[in-house]
Amino acid sequence: MSDEVSDEDRDLHDAFAAVRREEATQVPPFSMPSRIALEHRRRRWSGTLVAATACAAALIVAAVSLRPKGRTTHEGASPEPAQAIASITTWKPETDFLLNTPGRELLQGVPVIGESHPRAHTPGRG
Amino acid sequence: MDDTELQEELARLHSASVGWALWCCGHRQDEAEDVVQTAYLKILDRSATFDGRSSLRTWLFGVIRRTAVAQQRRHRVRRLLLDRWLVTEPPATSPADPEAIACQSDRNRHLLRAVGQLATRQQQVLHLVFYQDLTVEEASRVMHVSLGTARTHFDRGKRRLREILAEEGATYER
Protein backbone atom coordinates (compact mmCIF):
# COMPACT_ATOMS: atom_id res chain seq x y z
CA MET A 1 0.00 0.00 0.00
CA SER A 2 1.30 3.47 -0.88
CA ASP A 3 2.39 5.71 2.00
CA GLU A 4 -0.12 8.33 0.91
CA VAL A 5 -3.08 6.03 1.45
CA SER A 6 -4.27 6.76 4.94
CA ASP A 7 -6.12 4.37 7.21
CA GLU A 8 -9.41 6.01 6.44
CA ASP A 9 -8.88 5.13 2.78
CA ARG A 10 -8.10 1.51 3.56
CA ASP A 11 -11.62 0.43 2.60
CA LEU A 12 -11.21 1.86 -0.90
CA HIS A 13 -7.73 0.40 -1.20
CA ASP A 14 -9.01 -3.04 -0.25
CA ALA A 15 -11.92 -2.77 -2.66
CA PHE A 16 -9.58 -1.87 -5.53
CA ALA A 17 -7.20 -4.65 -4.52
CA ALA A 18 -10.07 -7.14 -4.82
CA VAL A 19 -10.73 -5.90 -8.36
CA ARG A 20 -7.02 -6.20 -9.14
CA ARG A 21 -6.92 -9.80 -7.91
CA GLU A 22 -9.93 -10.71 -10.02
CA GLU A 23 -8.63 -8.96 -13.13
CA ALA A 24 -5.21 -10.58 -12.70
CA THR A 25 -6.79 -13.97 -13.42
CA GLN A 26 -7.93 -12.71 -16.84
CA VAL A 27 -4.63 -11.20 -17.93
CA PRO A 28 -3.33 -12.78 -21.15
CA PRO A 29 0.20 -14.22 -20.94
CA PHE A 30 3.07 -11.84 -21.61
CA SER A 31 4.43 -11.84 -25.13
CA MET A 32 6.50 -9.25 -26.89
CA PRO A 33 5.22 -8.31 -30.35
CA SER A 34 6.87 -10.27 -33.13
CA ARG A 35 9.48 -8.85 -35.47
CA ILE A 36 6.90 -9.19 -38.26
CA ALA A 37 4.55 -6.84 -36.42
CA LEU A 38 7.43 -4.44 -35.87
CA GLU A 39 8.33 -4.45 -39.58
CA HIS A 40 4.68 -3.97 -40.46
CA ARG A 41 4.51 -0.97 -38.15
CA ARG A 42 7.69 0.53 -39.64
CA ARG A 43 6.41 -0.01 -43.18
CA ARG A 44 3.11 1.58 -42.25
CA TRP A 45 4.88 4.65 -40.91
CA SER A 46 7.17 4.93 -43.91
CA GLY A 47 4.15 4.51 -46.21
CA THR A 48 2.34 7.26 -44.32
CA LEU A 49 5.40 9.50 -44.63
CA VAL A 50 5.67 8.91 -48.39
CA ALA A 51 1.95 9.58 -48.85
CA ALA A 52 2.13 12.79 -46.80
CA THR A 53 5.16 14.02 -48.77
CA ALA A 54 3.45 13.24 -52.08
CA CYS A 55 0.30 15.12 -50.98
CA ALA A 56 2.36 18.14 -49.91
CA ALA A 57 4.24 18.16 -53.25
CA ALA A 58 0.98 17.89 -55.20
CA LEU A 59 -0.49 20.80 -53.23
CA ILE A 60 2.56 22.98 -53.92
CA VAL A 61 2.46 22.18 -57.66
CA ALA A 62 -1.28 22.91 -57.77
CA ALA A 63 -0.84 26.18 -55.90
CA VAL A 64 1.95 27.32 -58.25
CA SER A 65 0.11 26.36 -61.43
CA LEU A 66 -3.21 27.86 -60.35
CA ARG A 67 -1.72 31.12 -59.05
CA PRO A 68 -3.59 34.17 -60.49
CA LYS A 69 -1.53 36.03 -63.13
CA GLY A 70 -3.28 39.46 -63.04
CA ARG A 71 -0.99 41.07 -60.46
CA THR A 72 2.57 41.68 -61.61
CA THR A 73 5.43 43.84 -60.44
CA HIS A 74 6.51 47.09 -62.17
CA GLU A 75 9.58 45.43 -63.66
CA GLY A 76 7.57 42.68 -65.17
CA ALA A 77 4.59 44.86 -66.11
CA SER A 78 3.12 44.19 -69.50
CA PRO A 79 3.22 47.02 -72.11
CA GLU A 80 -0.57 47.12 -72.37
CA PRO A 81 -1.19 50.02 -69.87
CA ALA A 82 1.39 52.32 -71.59
CA GLN A 83 -0.18 51.67 -75.00
CA ALA A 84 -3.58 52.44 -73.61
CA ILE A 85 -2.38 55.80 -72.24
CA ALA A 86 -0.80 56.73 -75.60
CA SER A 87 -3.93 55.90 -77.57
CA ILE A 88 -6.04 58.04 -75.23
CA THR A 89 -3.80 61.12 -75.75
CA THR A 90 -3.89 60.80 -79.57
CA TRP A 91 -7.53 59.91 -79.85
CA LYS A 92 -9.74 62.36 -81.69
CA PRO A 93 -13.48 62.22 -81.36
CA GLU A 94 -15.49 61.91 -84.55
CA THR A 95 -17.71 64.86 -83.61
CA ASP A 96 -14.77 67.21 -83.02
CA PHE A 97 -15.76 69.39 -86.07
CA LEU A 98 -18.89 70.49 -84.29
CA LEU A 99 -16.70 72.63 -82.05
CA ASN A 100 -15.54 74.73 -85.07
CA THR A 101 -18.16 77.42 -84.61
CA PRO A 102 -18.31 80.67 -86.72
CA GLY A 103 -16.30 83.57 -85.24
CA ARG A 104 -14.27 81.26 -83.10
CA GLU A 105 -11.02 83.09 -84.06
CA LEU A 106 -12.33 86.27 -82.38
CA LEU A 107 -12.24 84.52 -79.07
CA GLN A 108 -8.74 83.09 -79.44
CA GLY A 109 -6.91 86.28 -78.36
CA VAL A 110 -7.30 89.79 -76.93
CA PRO A 111 -8.89 92.11 -79.55
CA VAL A 112 -6.69 95.04 -80.77
CA ILE A 113 -8.17 98.43 -81.72
CA GLY A 114 -7.83 99.25 -85.40
CA GLU A 115 -7.20 95.74 -86.52
CA SER A 116 -9.78 94.35 -88.81
CA HIS A 117 -10.88 90.78 -89.05
CA PRO A 118 -12.16 89.17 -92.16
CA ARG A 119 -15.88 88.85 -92.01
CA ALA A 120 -16.81 85.57 -90.63
CA HIS A 121 -18.69 83.31 -92.87
CA THR A 122 -22.03 82.50 -91.44
CA PRO A 123 -24.23 79.98 -93.08
CA GLY A 124 -27.48 81.38 -94.44
CA ARG A 125 -26.06 84.86 -95.12
CA GLY A 126 -25.48 86.48 -98.61
CA MET B 1 19.06 -0.83 -20.30
CA ASP B 2 19.39 -3.37 -23.12
CA ASP B 3 16.53 -5.15 -24.88
CA THR B 4 16.72 -8.30 -22.75
CA GLU B 5 16.57 -6.38 -19.46
CA LEU B 6 13.76 -4.24 -20.81
CA GLN B 7 11.75 -7.29 -21.83
CA GLU B 8 12.24 -8.85 -18.40
CA GLU B 9 10.97 -5.68 -16.74
CA LEU B 10 8.00 -5.52 -19.11
CA ALA B 11 7.18 -9.15 -18.31
CA ARG B 12 7.33 -8.39 -14.59
CA LEU B 13 4.99 -5.41 -15.01
CA HIS B 14 2.74 -7.09 -17.59
CA SER B 15 -0.16 -7.81 -15.26
CA ALA B 16 -0.17 -4.24 -13.92
CA SER B 17 0.12 -2.90 -17.48
CA VAL B 18 -2.92 -4.84 -18.64
CA GLY B 19 -4.83 -3.69 -15.55
CA TRP B 20 -4.01 -0.05 -16.28
CA ALA B 21 -4.84 -0.47 -19.98
CA LEU B 22 -8.21 -1.99 -19.02
CA TRP B 23 -9.05 1.11 -17.02
CA CYS B 24 -7.82 3.41 -19.78
CA CYS B 25 -10.09 1.60 -22.26
CA GLY B 26 -13.25 1.45 -20.15
CA HIS B 27 -12.72 -2.25 -19.34
CA ARG B 28 -12.93 -3.35 -22.96
CA GLN B 29 -10.61 -6.37 -22.94
CA ASP B 30 -9.83 -6.46 -26.69
CA GLU B 31 -8.98 -2.78 -26.83
CA ALA B 32 -6.82 -3.06 -23.72
CA GLU B 33 -4.80 -5.93 -25.20
CA ASP B 34 -4.33 -3.94 -28.44
CA VAL B 35 -3.16 -0.95 -26.44
CA VAL B 36 -0.63 -3.00 -24.49
CA GLN B 37 0.74 -4.64 -27.64
CA THR B 38 0.98 -1.27 -29.42
CA ALA B 39 2.77 0.21 -26.41
CA TYR B 40 5.25 -2.72 -26.43
CA LEU B 41 5.79 -2.15 -30.15
CA LYS B 42 6.55 1.51 -29.53
CA ILE B 43 9.11 0.49 -26.92
CA LEU B 44 10.60 -2.20 -29.17
CA ASP B 45 11.06 0.11 -32.16
CA ARG B 46 12.38 2.89 -29.88
CA SER B 47 9.68 5.41 -30.70
CA ALA B 48 9.17 5.50 -26.92
CA THR B 49 12.42 5.44 -24.98
CA PHE B 50 12.96 5.26 -21.24
CA ASP B 51 15.16 8.16 -20.14
CA GLY B 52 15.38 7.24 -16.45
CA ARG B 53 13.76 10.44 -15.19
CA SER B 54 11.04 8.45 -13.46
CA SER B 55 10.56 4.83 -12.49
CA LEU B 56 10.10 2.36 -15.32
CA ARG B 57 6.56 1.63 -14.20
CA THR B 58 5.57 5.32 -14.22
CA TRP B 59 7.06 5.75 -17.69
CA LEU B 60 5.42 2.55 -19.01
CA PHE B 61 2.02 3.61 -17.68
CA GLY B 62 2.46 6.99 -19.39
CA VAL B 63 3.16 5.25 -22.72
CA ILE B 64 0.09 3.05 -22.24
CA ARG B 65 -2.11 6.04 -21.39
CA ARG B 66 -1.00 7.98 -24.47
CA THR B 67 -1.46 4.90 -26.65
CA ALA B 68 -4.98 4.37 -25.27
CA VAL B 69 -5.89 8.01 -25.89
CA ALA B 70 -4.61 7.81 -29.49
CA GLN B 71 -6.45 4.54 -30.09
CA GLN B 72 -9.70 5.90 -28.72
CA ARG B 73 -9.34 8.98 -30.92
CA ARG B 74 -8.86 6.75 -33.97
CA HIS B 75 -11.88 4.67 -33.02
CA ARG B 76 -13.97 7.82 -32.55
CA VAL B 77 -13.01 9.14 -35.99
CA ARG B 78 -13.70 5.75 -37.56
CA ARG B 79 -17.11 5.59 -35.90
CA LEU B 80 -17.92 9.09 -37.12
CA LEU B 81 -16.92 8.23 -40.68
CA LEU B 82 -18.80 4.95 -40.60
CA ASP B 83 -21.91 6.64 -39.25
CA ARG B 84 -21.68 9.24 -42.00
CA TRP B 85 -21.51 6.60 -44.74
CA LEU B 86 -24.25 4.52 -43.12
CA VAL B 87 -22.15 1.44 -42.66
CA THR B 88 -23.47 -0.77 -39.92
CA GLU B 89 -21.31 -0.55 -36.86
CA PRO B 90 -22.16 -1.69 -33.35
CA PRO B 91 -23.04 1.28 -31.17
CA ALA B 92 -20.22 2.86 -29.22
CA THR B 93 -19.95 1.34 -25.80
CA SER B 94 -20.01 3.50 -22.74
CA PRO B 95 -16.74 4.08 -20.86
CA ALA B 96 -17.58 1.35 -18.42
CA ASP B 97 -18.60 -1.59 -20.61
CA PRO B 98 -21.57 -3.25 -18.83
CA GLU B 99 -20.92 -6.60 -20.50
CA ALA B 100 -17.37 -6.72 -19.23
CA ILE B 101 -18.42 -5.57 -15.81
CA ALA B 102 -21.05 -8.30 -15.69
CA CYS B 103 -18.24 -10.85 -15.60
CA GLN B 104 -16.93 -9.44 -12.35
CA SER B 105 -18.13 -10.60 -9.01
CA ASP B 106 -20.99 -8.63 -7.45
CA ARG B 107 -18.89 -6.64 -5.06
CA ASN B 108 -16.32 -5.69 -7.67
CA ARG B 109 -19.06 -4.93 -10.18
CA HIS B 110 -20.60 -2.58 -7.65
CA LEU B 111 -17.31 -0.73 -7.26
CA LEU B 112 -16.61 -0.58 -11.01
CA ARG B 113 -20.07 0.78 -11.73
CA ALA B 114 -19.58 3.47 -9.12
CA VAL B 115 -16.11 4.36 -10.42
CA GLY B 116 -17.53 4.51 -13.94
CA GLN B 117 -19.65 7.47 -12.86
CA LEU B 118 -16.61 9.54 -11.94
CA ALA B 119 -14.75 11.91 -14.24
CA THR B 120 -12.02 10.19 -16.26
CA ARG B 121 -9.19 11.93 -14.41
CA GLN B 122 -10.69 10.94 -11.06
CA GLN B 123 -11.01 7.33 -12.21
CA GLN B 124 -7.41 7.31 -13.36
CA VAL B 125 -5.89 8.78 -10.22
CA LEU B 126 -7.90 6.47 -7.95
CA HIS B 127 -6.84 3.49 -10.02
CA LEU B 128 -3.18 4.46 -9.98
CA VAL B 129 -3.10 5.07 -6.23
CA PHE B 130 -5.39 2.34 -4.91
CA TYR B 131 -5.03 -0.36 -7.56
CA GLN B 132 -1.45 0.17 -8.69
CA ASP B 133 -0.11 1.43 -5.34
CA LEU B 134 1.53 4.49 -6.86
CA THR B 135 1.90 7.71 -4.94
CA VAL B 136 -0.18 10.71 -6.03
CA GLU B 137 3.03 12.30 -7.33
CA GLU B 138 3.79 9.27 -9.49
CA ALA B 139 0.18 9.24 -10.67
CA SER B 140 0.47 12.90 -11.67
CA ARG B 141 3.50 12.00 -13.84
CA VAL B 142 1.62 9.16 -15.49
CA MET B 143 -1.39 11.38 -16.13
CA HIS B 144 0.83 14.26 -17.27
CA VAL B 145 -0.78 16.76 -14.89
CA SER B 146 0.63 18.83 -12.03
CA LEU B 147 0.82 17.37 -8.53
CA GLY B 148 -1.77 19.87 -7.29
CA THR B 149 -4.21 18.89 -10.02
CA ALA B 150 -3.69 15.20 -9.28
CA ARG B 151 -4.32 15.79 -5.57
CA THR B 152 -7.51 17.68 -6.36
CA HIS B 153 -8.76 14.85 -8.60
CA PHE B 154 -7.77 12.32 -5.95
CA ASP B 155 -9.64 14.09 -3.11
CA ARG B 156 -12.73 14.87 -5.16
CA GLY B 157 -12.75 11.38 -6.66
CA LYS B 158 -12.62 9.72 -3.26
CA ARG B 159 -15.37 11.94 -1.88
CA ARG B 160 -17.63 11.38 -4.90
CA LEU B 161 -16.96 7.63 -4.94
CA ARG B 162 -17.98 7.32 -1.29
CA GLU B 163 -21.15 9.31 -2.00
CA ILE B 164 -22.08 7.07 -4.94
CA LEU B 165 -21.35 3.89 -2.98
CA ALA B 166 -23.44 5.18 -0.07
CA GLU B 167 -26.33 6.12 -2.39
CA GLU B 168 -26.27 2.73 -4.11
CA GLY B 169 -26.01 0.97 -0.77
CA ALA B 170 -29.08 2.87 0.47
CA THR B 171 -30.95 1.88 -2.68
CA TYR B 172 -30.13 -1.80 -2.22
CA GLU B 173 -31.38 -1.77 1.34
CA ARG B 174 -34.84 -0.64 0.34
mmCIF file of N, CA and C in Angstrom, chain A residues 5-58:
data_model
loop_
_atom_site.group_PDB
_atom_site.id
_atom_site.type_symbol
_atom_site.label_atom_id
_atom_site.label_comp_id
_atom_site.label_asym_id
_atom_site.label_seq_id
_atom_site.Cartn_x
_atom_site.Cartn_y
_atom_site.Cartn_z
ATOM 1 N N VAL A 5 -1.743 6.541 1.166
ATOM 2 C CA VAL A 5 -3.080 6.027 1.447
ATOM 3 C C VAL A 5 -3.235 5.925 2.961
ATOM 4 N N SER A 6 -4.100 6.741 3.493
ATOM 5 C CA SER A 6 -4.273 6.757 4.941
ATOM 6 C C SER A 6 -5.192 5.616 5.386
ATOM 7 N N ASP A 7 -5.291 5.451 6.678
ATOM 8 C CA ASP A 7 -6.122 4.373 7.212
ATOM 9 C C ASP A 7 -7.595 4.544 6.843
ATOM 10 N N GLU A 8 -7.990 5.795 6.766
ATOM 11 C CA GLU A 8 -9.412 6.010 6.443
ATOM 12 C C GLU A 8 -9.727 5.646 4.991
ATOM 13 N N ASP A 9 -8.677 5.527 4.174
ATOM 14 C CA ASP A 9 -8.883 5.127 2.779
ATOM 15 C C ASP A 9 -8.657 3.629 2.578
ATOM 16 N N ARG A 10 -8.416 2.930 3.677
ATOM 17 C CA ARG A 10 -8.102 1.505 3.564
ATOM 18 C C ARG A 10 -9.243 0.725 2.902
ATOM 19 N N ASP A 11 -10.491 1.139 3.202
ATOM 20 C CA ASP A 11 -11.625 0.425 2.604
ATOM 21 C C ASP A 11 -11.582 0.501 1.082
ATOM 22 N N LEU A 12 -11.280 1.710 0.565
ATOM 23 C CA LEU A 12 -11.207 1.863 -0.896
ATOM 24 C C LEU A 12 -10.029 1.070 -1.459
ATOM 25 N N HIS A 13 -8.912 1.136 -0.745
ATOM 26 C CA HIS A 13 -7.731 0.400 -1.202
ATOM 27 C C HIS A 13 -8.029 -1.086 -1.278
ATOM 28 N N ASP A 14 -8.693 -1.614 -0.271
ATOM 29 C CA ASP A 14 -9.008 -3.040 -0.254
ATOM 30 C C ASP A 14 -9.990 -3.407 -1.365
ATOM 31 N N ALA A 15 -10.940 -2.509 -1.602
ATOM 32 C CA ALA A 15 -11.922 -2.771 -2.664
ATOM 33 C C ALA A 15 -11.228 -2.823 -4.031
ATOM 34 N N PHE A 16 -10.319 -1.868 -4.265
ATOM 35 C CA PHE A 16 -9.584 -1.866 -5.533
ATOM 36 C C PHE A 16 -8.670 -3.089 -5.630
ATOM 37 N N ALA A 17 -8.095 -3.476 -4.516
ATOM 38 C CA ALA A 17 -7.200 -4.647 -4.521
ATOM 39 C C ALA A 17 -7.980 -5.905 -4.897
ATOM 40 N N ALA A 18 -9.238 -5.980 -4.468
ATOM 41 C CA ALA A 18 -10.067 -7.143 -4.822
ATOM 42 C C ALA A 18 -10.302 -7.169 -6.337
ATOM 43 N N VAL A 19 -10.550 -5.985 -6.902
ATOM 44 C CA VAL A 19 -10.730 -5.905 -8.358
ATOM 45 C C VAL A 19 -9.442 -6.328 -9.066
ATOM 46 N N ARG A 20 -8.314 -5.875 -8.525
ATOM 47 C CA ARG A 20 -7.020 -6.202 -9.142
ATOM 48 C C ARG A 20 -6.800 -7.722 -9.137
ATOM 49 N N ARG A 21 -7.114 -8.346 -7.999
ATOM 50 C CA ARG A 21 -6.917 -9.803 -7.912
ATOM 51 C C ARG A 21 -7.786 -10.527 -8.940
ATOM 52 N N GLU A 22 -9.017 -10.051 -9.077
ATOM 53 C CA GLU A 22 -9.931 -10.708 -10.023
ATOM 54 C C GLU A 22 -9.477 -10.486 -11.464
ATOM 55 N N GLU A 23 -9.055 -9.252 -11.756
ATOM 56 C CA GLU A 23 -8.628 -8.964 -13.129
ATOM 57 C C GLU A 23 -7.321 -9.674 -13.467
ATOM 58 N N ALA A 24 -6.505 -9.913 -12.456
ATOM 59 C CA ALA A 24 -5.214 -10.576 -12.696
ATOM 60 C C ALA A 24 -5.410 -11.979 -13.244
ATOM 61 N N THR A 25 -6.546 -12.606 -12.922
ATOM 62 C CA THR A 25 -6.795 -13.967 -13.422
ATOM 63 C C THR A 25 -7.139 -13.954 -14.915
ATOM 64 N N GLN A 26 -7.520 -12.789 -15.422
ATOM 65 C CA GLN A 26 -7.928 -12.714 -16.837
ATOM 66 C C GLN A 26 -6.839 -12.125 -17.725
ATOM 67 N N VAL A 27 -5.692 -11.835 -17.142
ATOM 68 C CA VAL A 27 -4.628 -11.198 -17.929
ATOM 69 C C VAL A 27 -4.032 -12.208 -18.904
ATOM 70 N N PRO A 28 -3.948 -11.866 -20.184
ATOM 71 C CA PRO A 28 -3.332 -12.784 -21.147
ATOM 72 C C PRO A 28 -1.836 -12.913 -20.853
ATOM 73 N N PRO A 29 -1.226 -14.045 -21.233
ATOM 74 C CA PRO A 29 0.202 -14.219 -20.940
ATOM 75 C C PRO A 29 1.047 -13.169 -21.651
ATOM 76 N N PHE A 30 2.186 -12.860 -21.034
ATOM 77 C CA PHE A 30 3.066 -11.844 -21.607
ATOM 78 C C PHE A 30 3.707 -12.358 -22.895
ATOM 79 N N SER A 31 3.688 -11.517 -23.902
ATOM 80 C CA SER A 31 4.430 -11.840 -25.127
ATOM 81 C C SER A 31 4.811 -10.529 -25.786
ATOM 82 N N MET A 32 6.067 -10.448 -26.168
ATOM 83 C CA MET A 32 6.495 -9.254 -26.894
ATOM 84 C C MET A 32 5.984 -9.368 -28.324
ATOM 85 N N PRO A 33 5.672 -8.263 -28.959
ATOM 86 C CA PRO A 33 5.217 -8.312 -30.351
ATOM 87 C C PRO A 33 6.317 -8.905 -31.227
ATOM 88 N N SER A 34 5.883 -9.613 -32.260
ATOM 89 C CA SER A 34 6.870 -10.274 -33.126
ATOM 90 C C SER A 34 7.595 -9.257 -33.996
ATOM 91 N N ARG A 35 8.718 -9.705 -34.546
ATOM 92 C CA ARG A 35 9.482 -8.855 -35.468
ATOM 93 C C ARG A 35 8.629 -8.507 -36.698
ATOM 94 N N ILE A 36 7.751 -9.436 -37.082
ATOM 95 C CA ILE A 36 6.897 -9.192 -38.263
ATOM 96 C C ILE A 36 5.998 -7.977 -37.990
ATOM 97 N N ALA A 37 5.425 -7.969 -36.776
ATOM 98 C CA ALA A 37 4.549 -6.837 -36.416
ATOM 99 C C ALA A 37 5.339 -5.537 -36.397
ATOM 100 N N LEU A 38 6.580 -5.631 -35.926
ATOM 101 C CA LEU A 38 7.427 -4.439 -35.873
ATOM 102 C C LEU A 38 7.724 -3.916 -37.276
ATOM 103 N N GLU A 39 8.061 -4.849 -38.187
ATOM 104 C CA GLU A 39 8.332 -4.447 -39.575
ATOM 105 C C GLU A 39 7.085 -3.842 -40.212
ATOM 106 N N HIS A 40 5.947 -4.470 -39.913
ATOM 107 C CA HIS A 40 4.676 -3.974 -40.463
ATOM 108 C C HIS A 40 4.432 -2.540 -39.999
ATOM 109 N N ARG A 41 4.723 -2.300 -38.708
ATOM 110 C CA ARG A 41 4.512 -0.966 -38.153
ATOM 111 C C ARG A 41 5.460 0.048 -38.814
ATOM 112 N N ARG A 42 6.721 -0.382 -38.997
ATOM 113 C CA ARG A 42 7.686 0.525 -39.637
ATOM 114 C C ARG A 42 7.268 0.832 -41.067
ATOM 115 N N ARG A 43 6.824 -0.227 -41.789
ATOM 116 C CA ARG A 43 6.405 -0.013 -43.183
ATOM 117 C C ARG A 43 5.213 0.926 -43.243
ATOM 118 N N ARG A 44 4.305 0.739 -42.274
ATOM 119 C CA ARG A 44 3.109 1.580 -42.254
ATOM 120 C C ARG A 44 3.499 3.041 -42.059
ATOM 121 N N TRP A 45 4.455 3.261 -41.154
ATOM 122 C CA TRP A 45 4.880 4.645 -40.906
ATOM 123 C C TRP A 45 5.592 5.233 -42.109
ATOM 124 N N SER A 46 6.464 4.394 -42.743
ATOM 125 C CA SER A 46 7.170 4.926 -43.911
ATOM 126 C C SER A 46 6.184 5.171 -45.043
ATOM 127 N N GLY A 47 5.185 4.296 -45.185
ATOM 128 C CA GLY A 47 4.147 4.507 -46.206
ATOM 129 C C GLY A 47 3.388 5.788 -45.943
ATOM 130 N N THR A 48 3.060 6.037 -44.682
ATOM 131 C CA THR A 48 2.345 7.261 -44.322
ATOM 132 C C THR A 48 3.188 8.491 -44.644
ATOM 133 N N LEU A 49 4.495 8.368 -44.370
ATOM 134 C CA LEU A 49 5.399 9.497 -44.632
ATOM 135 C C LEU A 49 5.478 9.794 -46.125
ATOM 136 N N VAL A 50 5.595 8.728 -46.929
ATOM 137 C CA VAL A 50 5.670 8.907 -48.388
ATOM 138 C C VAL A 50 4.375 9.540 -48.891
ATOM 139 N N ALA A 51 3.242 9.046 -48.406
ATOM 140 C CA ALA A 51 1.954 9.577 -48.853
ATOM 141 C C ALA A 51 1.814 11.049 -48.465
ATOM 142 N N ALA A 52 2.240 11.392 -47.251
ATOM 143 C CA ALA A 52 2.135 12.787 -46.797
ATOM 144 C C ALA A 52 3.025 13.696 -47.636
ATOM 145 N N THR A 53 4.240 13.223 -47.950
ATOM 146 C CA THR A 53 5.156 14.019 -48.775
ATOM 147 C C THR A 53 4.587 14.218 -50.176
ATOM 148 N N ALA A 54 4.022 13.148 -50.737
ATOM 149 C CA ALA A 54 3.449 13.244 -52.079
ATOM 150 C C ALA A 54 2.284 14.232 -52.104
ATOM 151 N N CYS A 55 1.451 14.192 -51.065
ATOM 152 C CA CYS A 55 0.304 15.118 -50.979
ATOM 153 C C CYS A 55 0.800 16.559 -50.891
ATOM 154 N N ALA A 56 1.830 16.784 -50.075
ATOM 155 C CA ALA A 56 2.363 18.143 -49.914
ATOM 156 C C ALA A 56 2.933 18.642 -51.235
ATOM 157 N N ALA A 57 3.663 17.765 -51.959
ATOM 158 C CA ALA A 57 4.235 18.163 -53.247
ATOM 159 C C ALA A 57 3.128 18.483 -54.245
ATOM 160 N N ALA A 58 2.088 17.656 -54.271
ATOM 161 C CA ALA A 58 0.981 17.893 -55.199
ATOM 162 C C ALA A 58 0.297 19.220 -54.895
#
